[in-house]
PDB file of C-alpha atoms in Angstrom:
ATOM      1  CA  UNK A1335     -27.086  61.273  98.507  1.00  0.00           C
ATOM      2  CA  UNK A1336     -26.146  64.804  97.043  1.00  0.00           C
ATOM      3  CA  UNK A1337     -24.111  65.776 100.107  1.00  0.00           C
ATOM      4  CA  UNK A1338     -21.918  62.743  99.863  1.00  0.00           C
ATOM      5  CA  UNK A1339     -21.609  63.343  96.012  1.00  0.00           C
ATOM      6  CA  UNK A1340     -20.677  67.073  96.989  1.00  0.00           C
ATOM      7  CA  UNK A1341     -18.028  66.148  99.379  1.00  0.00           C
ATOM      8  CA  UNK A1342     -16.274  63.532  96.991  1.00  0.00           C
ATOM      9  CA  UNK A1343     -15.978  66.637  94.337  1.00  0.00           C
ATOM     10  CA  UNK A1344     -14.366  68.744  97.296  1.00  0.00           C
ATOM     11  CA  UNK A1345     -11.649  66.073  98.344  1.00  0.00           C
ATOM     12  CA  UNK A1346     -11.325  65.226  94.628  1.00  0.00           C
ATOM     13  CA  UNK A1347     -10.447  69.343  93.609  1.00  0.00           C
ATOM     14  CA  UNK A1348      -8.203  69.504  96.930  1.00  0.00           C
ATOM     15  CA  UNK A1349      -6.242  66.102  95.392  1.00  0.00           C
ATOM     16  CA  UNK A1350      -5.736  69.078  92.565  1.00  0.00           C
ATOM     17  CA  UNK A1351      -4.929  71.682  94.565  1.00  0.00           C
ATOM     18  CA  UNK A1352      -1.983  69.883  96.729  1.00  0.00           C
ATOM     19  CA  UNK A1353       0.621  68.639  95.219  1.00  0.00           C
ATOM     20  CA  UNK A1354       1.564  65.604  97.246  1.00  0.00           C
ATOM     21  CA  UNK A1355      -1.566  64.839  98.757  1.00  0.00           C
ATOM     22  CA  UNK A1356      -2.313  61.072  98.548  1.00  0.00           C
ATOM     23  CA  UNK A1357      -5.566  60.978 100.119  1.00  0.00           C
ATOM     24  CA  UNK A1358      -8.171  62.889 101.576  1.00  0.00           C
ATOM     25  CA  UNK A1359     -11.077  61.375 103.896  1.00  0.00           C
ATOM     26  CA  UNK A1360     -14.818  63.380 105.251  1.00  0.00           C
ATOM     27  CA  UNK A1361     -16.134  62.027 108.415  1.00  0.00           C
ATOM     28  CA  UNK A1362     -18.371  62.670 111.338  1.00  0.00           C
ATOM     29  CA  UNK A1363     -16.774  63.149 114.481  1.00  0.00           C
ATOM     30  CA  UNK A1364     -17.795  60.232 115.741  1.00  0.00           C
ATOM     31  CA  UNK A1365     -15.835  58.010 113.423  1.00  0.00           C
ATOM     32  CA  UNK A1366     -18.599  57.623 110.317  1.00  0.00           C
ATOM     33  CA  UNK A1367     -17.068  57.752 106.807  1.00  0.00           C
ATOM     34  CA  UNK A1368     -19.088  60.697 104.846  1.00  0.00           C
ATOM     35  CA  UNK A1369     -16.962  60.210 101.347  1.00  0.00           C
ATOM     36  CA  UNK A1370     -13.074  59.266 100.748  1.00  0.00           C
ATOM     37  CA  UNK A1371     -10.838  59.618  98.089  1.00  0.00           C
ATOM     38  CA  UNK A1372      -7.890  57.623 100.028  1.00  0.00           C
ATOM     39  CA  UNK A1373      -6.315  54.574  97.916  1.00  0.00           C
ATOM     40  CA  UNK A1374      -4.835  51.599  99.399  1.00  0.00           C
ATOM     41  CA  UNK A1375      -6.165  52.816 102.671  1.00  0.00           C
ATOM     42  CA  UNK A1376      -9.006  51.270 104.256  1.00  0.00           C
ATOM     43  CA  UNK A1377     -11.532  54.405 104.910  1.00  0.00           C
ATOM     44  CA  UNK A1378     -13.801  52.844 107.941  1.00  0.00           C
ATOM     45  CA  UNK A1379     -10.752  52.214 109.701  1.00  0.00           C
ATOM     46  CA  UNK A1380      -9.006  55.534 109.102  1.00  0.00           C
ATOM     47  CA  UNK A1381     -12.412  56.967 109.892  1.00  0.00           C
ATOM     48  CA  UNK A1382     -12.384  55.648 113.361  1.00  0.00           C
ATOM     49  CA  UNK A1383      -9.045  56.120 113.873  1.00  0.00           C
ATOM     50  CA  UNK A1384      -9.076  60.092 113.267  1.00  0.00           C
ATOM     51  CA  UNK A1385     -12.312  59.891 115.527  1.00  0.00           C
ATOM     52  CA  UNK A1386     -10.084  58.634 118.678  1.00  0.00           C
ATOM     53  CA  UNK A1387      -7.264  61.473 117.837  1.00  0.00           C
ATOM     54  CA  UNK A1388     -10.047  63.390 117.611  1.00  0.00           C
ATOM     55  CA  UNK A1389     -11.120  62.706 121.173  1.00  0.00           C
ATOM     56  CA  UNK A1390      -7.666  63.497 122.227  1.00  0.00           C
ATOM     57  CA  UNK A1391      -7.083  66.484 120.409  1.00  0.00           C
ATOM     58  CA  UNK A1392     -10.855  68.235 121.870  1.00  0.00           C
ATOM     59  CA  UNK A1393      -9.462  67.441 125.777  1.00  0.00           C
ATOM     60  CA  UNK A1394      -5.775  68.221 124.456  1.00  0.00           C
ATOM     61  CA  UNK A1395      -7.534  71.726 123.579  1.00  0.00           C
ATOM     62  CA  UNK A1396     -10.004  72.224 126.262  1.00  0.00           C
ATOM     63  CA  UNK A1397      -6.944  70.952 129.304  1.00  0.00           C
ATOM     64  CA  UNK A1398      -4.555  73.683 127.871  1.00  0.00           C
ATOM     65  CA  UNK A1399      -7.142  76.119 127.732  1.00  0.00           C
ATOM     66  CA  UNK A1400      -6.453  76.580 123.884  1.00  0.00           C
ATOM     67  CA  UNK A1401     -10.079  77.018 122.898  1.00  0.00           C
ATOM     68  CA  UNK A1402     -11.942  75.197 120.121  1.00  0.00           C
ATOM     69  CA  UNK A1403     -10.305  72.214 118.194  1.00  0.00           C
ATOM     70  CA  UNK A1404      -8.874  73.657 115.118  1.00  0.00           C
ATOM     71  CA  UNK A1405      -6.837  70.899 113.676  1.00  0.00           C
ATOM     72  CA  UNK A1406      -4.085  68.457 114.306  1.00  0.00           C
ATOM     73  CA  UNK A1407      -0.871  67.449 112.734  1.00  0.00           C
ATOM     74  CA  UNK A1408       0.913  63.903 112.609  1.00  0.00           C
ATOM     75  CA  UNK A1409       4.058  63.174 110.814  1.00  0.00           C
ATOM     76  CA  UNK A1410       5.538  60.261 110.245  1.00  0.00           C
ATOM     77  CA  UNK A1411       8.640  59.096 108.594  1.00  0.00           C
ATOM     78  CA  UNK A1412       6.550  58.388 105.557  1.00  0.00           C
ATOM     79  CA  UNK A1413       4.697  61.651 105.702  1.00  0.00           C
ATOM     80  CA  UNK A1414       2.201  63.473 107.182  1.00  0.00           C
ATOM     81  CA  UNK A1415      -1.533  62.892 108.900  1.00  0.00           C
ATOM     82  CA  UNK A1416      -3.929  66.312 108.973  1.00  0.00           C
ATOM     83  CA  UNK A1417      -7.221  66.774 110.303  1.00  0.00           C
ATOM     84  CA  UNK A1418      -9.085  70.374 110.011  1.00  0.00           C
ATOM     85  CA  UNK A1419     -12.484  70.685 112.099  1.00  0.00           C
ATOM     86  CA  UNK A1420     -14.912  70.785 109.285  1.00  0.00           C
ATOM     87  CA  UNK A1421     -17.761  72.379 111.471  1.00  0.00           C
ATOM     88  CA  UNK A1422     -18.995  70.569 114.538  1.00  0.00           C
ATOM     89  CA  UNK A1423     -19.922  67.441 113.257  1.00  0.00           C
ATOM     90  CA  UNK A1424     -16.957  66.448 110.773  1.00  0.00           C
ATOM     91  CA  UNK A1425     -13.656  66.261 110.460  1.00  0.00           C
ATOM     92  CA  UNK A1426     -11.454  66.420 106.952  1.00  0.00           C
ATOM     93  CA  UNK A1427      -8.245  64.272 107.190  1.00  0.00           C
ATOM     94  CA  UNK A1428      -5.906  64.452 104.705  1.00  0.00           C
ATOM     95  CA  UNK A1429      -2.948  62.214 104.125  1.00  0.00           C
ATOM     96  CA  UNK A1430       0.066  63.707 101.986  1.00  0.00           C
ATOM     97  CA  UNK A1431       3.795  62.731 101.340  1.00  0.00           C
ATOM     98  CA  UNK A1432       6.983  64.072 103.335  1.00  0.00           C
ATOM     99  CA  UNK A1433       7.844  65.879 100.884  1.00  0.00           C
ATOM    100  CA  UNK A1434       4.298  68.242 100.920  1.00  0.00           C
ATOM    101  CA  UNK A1435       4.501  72.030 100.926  1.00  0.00           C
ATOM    102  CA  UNK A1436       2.933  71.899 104.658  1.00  0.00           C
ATOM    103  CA  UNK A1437       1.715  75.592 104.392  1.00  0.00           C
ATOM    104  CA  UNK A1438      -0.198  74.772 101.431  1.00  0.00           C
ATOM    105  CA  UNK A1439      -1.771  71.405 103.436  1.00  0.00           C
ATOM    106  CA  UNK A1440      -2.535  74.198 106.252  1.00  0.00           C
ATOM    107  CA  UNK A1441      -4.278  75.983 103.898  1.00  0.00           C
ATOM    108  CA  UNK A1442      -6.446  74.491 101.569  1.00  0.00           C
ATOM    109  CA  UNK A1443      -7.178  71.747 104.301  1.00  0.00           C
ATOM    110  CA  UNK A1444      -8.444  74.408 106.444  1.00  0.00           C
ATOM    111  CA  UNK A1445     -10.381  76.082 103.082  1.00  0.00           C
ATOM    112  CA  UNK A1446     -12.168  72.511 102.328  1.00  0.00           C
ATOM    113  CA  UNK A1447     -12.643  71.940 105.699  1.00  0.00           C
ATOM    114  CA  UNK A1448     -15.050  75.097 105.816  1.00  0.00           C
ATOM    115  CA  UNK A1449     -16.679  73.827 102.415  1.00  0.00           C
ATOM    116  CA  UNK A1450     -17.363  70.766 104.310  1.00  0.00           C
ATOM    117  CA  UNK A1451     -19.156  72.212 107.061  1.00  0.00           C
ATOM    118  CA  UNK A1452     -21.530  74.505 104.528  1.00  0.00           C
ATOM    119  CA  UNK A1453     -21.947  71.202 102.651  1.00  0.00           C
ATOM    120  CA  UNK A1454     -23.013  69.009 105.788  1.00  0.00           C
ATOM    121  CA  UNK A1455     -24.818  72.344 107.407  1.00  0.00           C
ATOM    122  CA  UNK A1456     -27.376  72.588 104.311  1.00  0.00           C
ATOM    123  CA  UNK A1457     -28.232  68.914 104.746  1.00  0.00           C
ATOM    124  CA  UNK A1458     -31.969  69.093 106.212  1.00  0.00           C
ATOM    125  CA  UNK A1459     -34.117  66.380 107.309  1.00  0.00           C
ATOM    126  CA  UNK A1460     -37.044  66.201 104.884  1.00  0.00           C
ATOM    127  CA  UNK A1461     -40.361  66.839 106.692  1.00  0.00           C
ATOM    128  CA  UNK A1462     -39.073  69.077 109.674  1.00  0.00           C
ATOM    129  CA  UNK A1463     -37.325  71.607 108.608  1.00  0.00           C
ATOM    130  CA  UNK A1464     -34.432  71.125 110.875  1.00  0.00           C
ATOM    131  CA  UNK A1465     -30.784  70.353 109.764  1.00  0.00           C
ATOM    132  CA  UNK A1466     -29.602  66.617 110.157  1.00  0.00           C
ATOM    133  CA  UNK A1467     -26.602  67.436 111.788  1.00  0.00           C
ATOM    134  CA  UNK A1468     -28.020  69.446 114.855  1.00  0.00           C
ATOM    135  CA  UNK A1469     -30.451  67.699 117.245  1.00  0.00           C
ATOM    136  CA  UNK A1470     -34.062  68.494 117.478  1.00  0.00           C
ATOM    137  CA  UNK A1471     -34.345  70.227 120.822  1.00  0.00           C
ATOM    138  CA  UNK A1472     -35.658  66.620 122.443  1.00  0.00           C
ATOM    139  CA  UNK A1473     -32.246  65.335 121.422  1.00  0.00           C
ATOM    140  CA  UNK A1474     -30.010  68.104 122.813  1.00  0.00           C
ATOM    141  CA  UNK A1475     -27.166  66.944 124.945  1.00  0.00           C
ATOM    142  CA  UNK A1476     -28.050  68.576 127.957  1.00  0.00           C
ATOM    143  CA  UNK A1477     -31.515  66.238 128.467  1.00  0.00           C
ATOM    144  CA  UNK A1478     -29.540  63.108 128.018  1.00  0.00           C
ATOM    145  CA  UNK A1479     -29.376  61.144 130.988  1.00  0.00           C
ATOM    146  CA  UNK A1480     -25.977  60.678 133.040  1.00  0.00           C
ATOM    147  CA  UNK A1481     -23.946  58.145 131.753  1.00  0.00           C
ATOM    148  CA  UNK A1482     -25.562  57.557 127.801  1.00  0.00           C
ATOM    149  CA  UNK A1483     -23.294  57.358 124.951  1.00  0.00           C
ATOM    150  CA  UNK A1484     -22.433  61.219 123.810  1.00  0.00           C
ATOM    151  CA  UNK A1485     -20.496  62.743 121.089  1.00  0.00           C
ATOM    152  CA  UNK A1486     -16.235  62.245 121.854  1.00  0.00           C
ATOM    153  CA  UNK A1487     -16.281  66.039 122.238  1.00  0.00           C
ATOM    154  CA  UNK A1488     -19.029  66.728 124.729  1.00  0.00           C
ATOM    155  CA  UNK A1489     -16.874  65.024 127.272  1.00  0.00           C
ATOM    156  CA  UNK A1490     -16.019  66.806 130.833  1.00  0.00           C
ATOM    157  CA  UNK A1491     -12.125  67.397 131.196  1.00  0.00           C
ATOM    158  CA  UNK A1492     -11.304  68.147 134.811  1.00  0.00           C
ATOM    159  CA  UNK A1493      -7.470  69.583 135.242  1.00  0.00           C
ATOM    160  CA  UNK A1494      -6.119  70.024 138.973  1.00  0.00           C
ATOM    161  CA  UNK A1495      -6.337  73.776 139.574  1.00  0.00           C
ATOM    162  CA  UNK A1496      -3.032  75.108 141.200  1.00  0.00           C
ATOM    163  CA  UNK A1497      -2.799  78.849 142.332  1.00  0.00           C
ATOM    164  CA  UNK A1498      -0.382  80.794 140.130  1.00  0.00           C
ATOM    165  CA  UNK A1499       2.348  80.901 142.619  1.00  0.00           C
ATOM    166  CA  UNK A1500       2.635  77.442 143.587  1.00  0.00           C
ATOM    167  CA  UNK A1501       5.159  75.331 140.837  1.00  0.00           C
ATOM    168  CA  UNK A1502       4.416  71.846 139.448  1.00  0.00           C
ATOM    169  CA  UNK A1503       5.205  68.174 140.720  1.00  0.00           C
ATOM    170  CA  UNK A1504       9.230  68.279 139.672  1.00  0.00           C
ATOM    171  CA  UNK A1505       9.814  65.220 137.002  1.00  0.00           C
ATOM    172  CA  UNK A1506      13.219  64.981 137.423  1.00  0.00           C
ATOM    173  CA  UNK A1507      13.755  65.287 133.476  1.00  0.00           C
TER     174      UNK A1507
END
């Protein structure tokens, strides 16, 4: 498929553009690999794996009233784990050394990440006219029933809503 082809040059000139970088992975949000340039990593599993952060991150967001999910940063003692929304449906997730300039990971993740999204936007379902990655209006979220299986961000997050003046439980910390 051209799209995948197009997204394997993208991670492949971001492996250029970061020193550091060891890997770079495109998926759908819901855990599907899209292309992966990640070495002695196993890309379905990684794939799935940034799809349950993923999950996290979009109620992390939405709880703290932060807005949108943006991206999210792991670091281990190894180095670092970044994911950059790339549009609504995918996710980039980039794997780098500790030693990476993280501003530069900040920024051409986020750059690719918005490639991505034009790449996977201009996909379009021969025959129809509509694009692959948005549902046809009979598919739309809001007509499926109670309880089917939906996208890990369309999820409800309900917080406890204190008044302003009233402090939290104490945790003794």
């Amino acid at each position: 498929m051209a799209v995948e082809t197009d997204v394997l040059n993208e991670l492949r000139r971001l492996r250029t553009r970061v020193p550091r970088l060891t890997g770079s992975l495109a998926a759908t949000v819901d855990g599907l690999v899209l292309a992966h340039d990640v070495p002695d990593t196993e890309p379905e599993g990684l794939a799935a794996l940034t799809a349950a952060a993923l999950g996290v991150a979009y109620r992390m967001t939405d709880a703290a009233a932060r807005g949108d999910f943006r991206e999210l940063l792991v670091r281990g003692s190894g180095g670092y784990v970044a994911t950059y929304a790339a549009g609504t449906t995918a996710v980039l997730t980039l794997l780098a050394e500790d030693r990476v300039n993280v501003g530069r990971l900040h920024l051409e993740g986020r750059r690719s990440g918005a490639r991505i999204a034009d790449l996977v936007a201009t996909r379009v379902v021969p025959g129809t006219g509509r694009h692959a990655d948005r549902p046809a209006p009979e598919e739309h979220l809001a007509t499926v029933a109670p309880g089917a299986d939906r996208p890990i961000g369309t999820l409800p997050v309900r917080t406890p809503q204190r008044p302003p003046h009233q402090p939290g439980p104490q945790t003794g910390i």
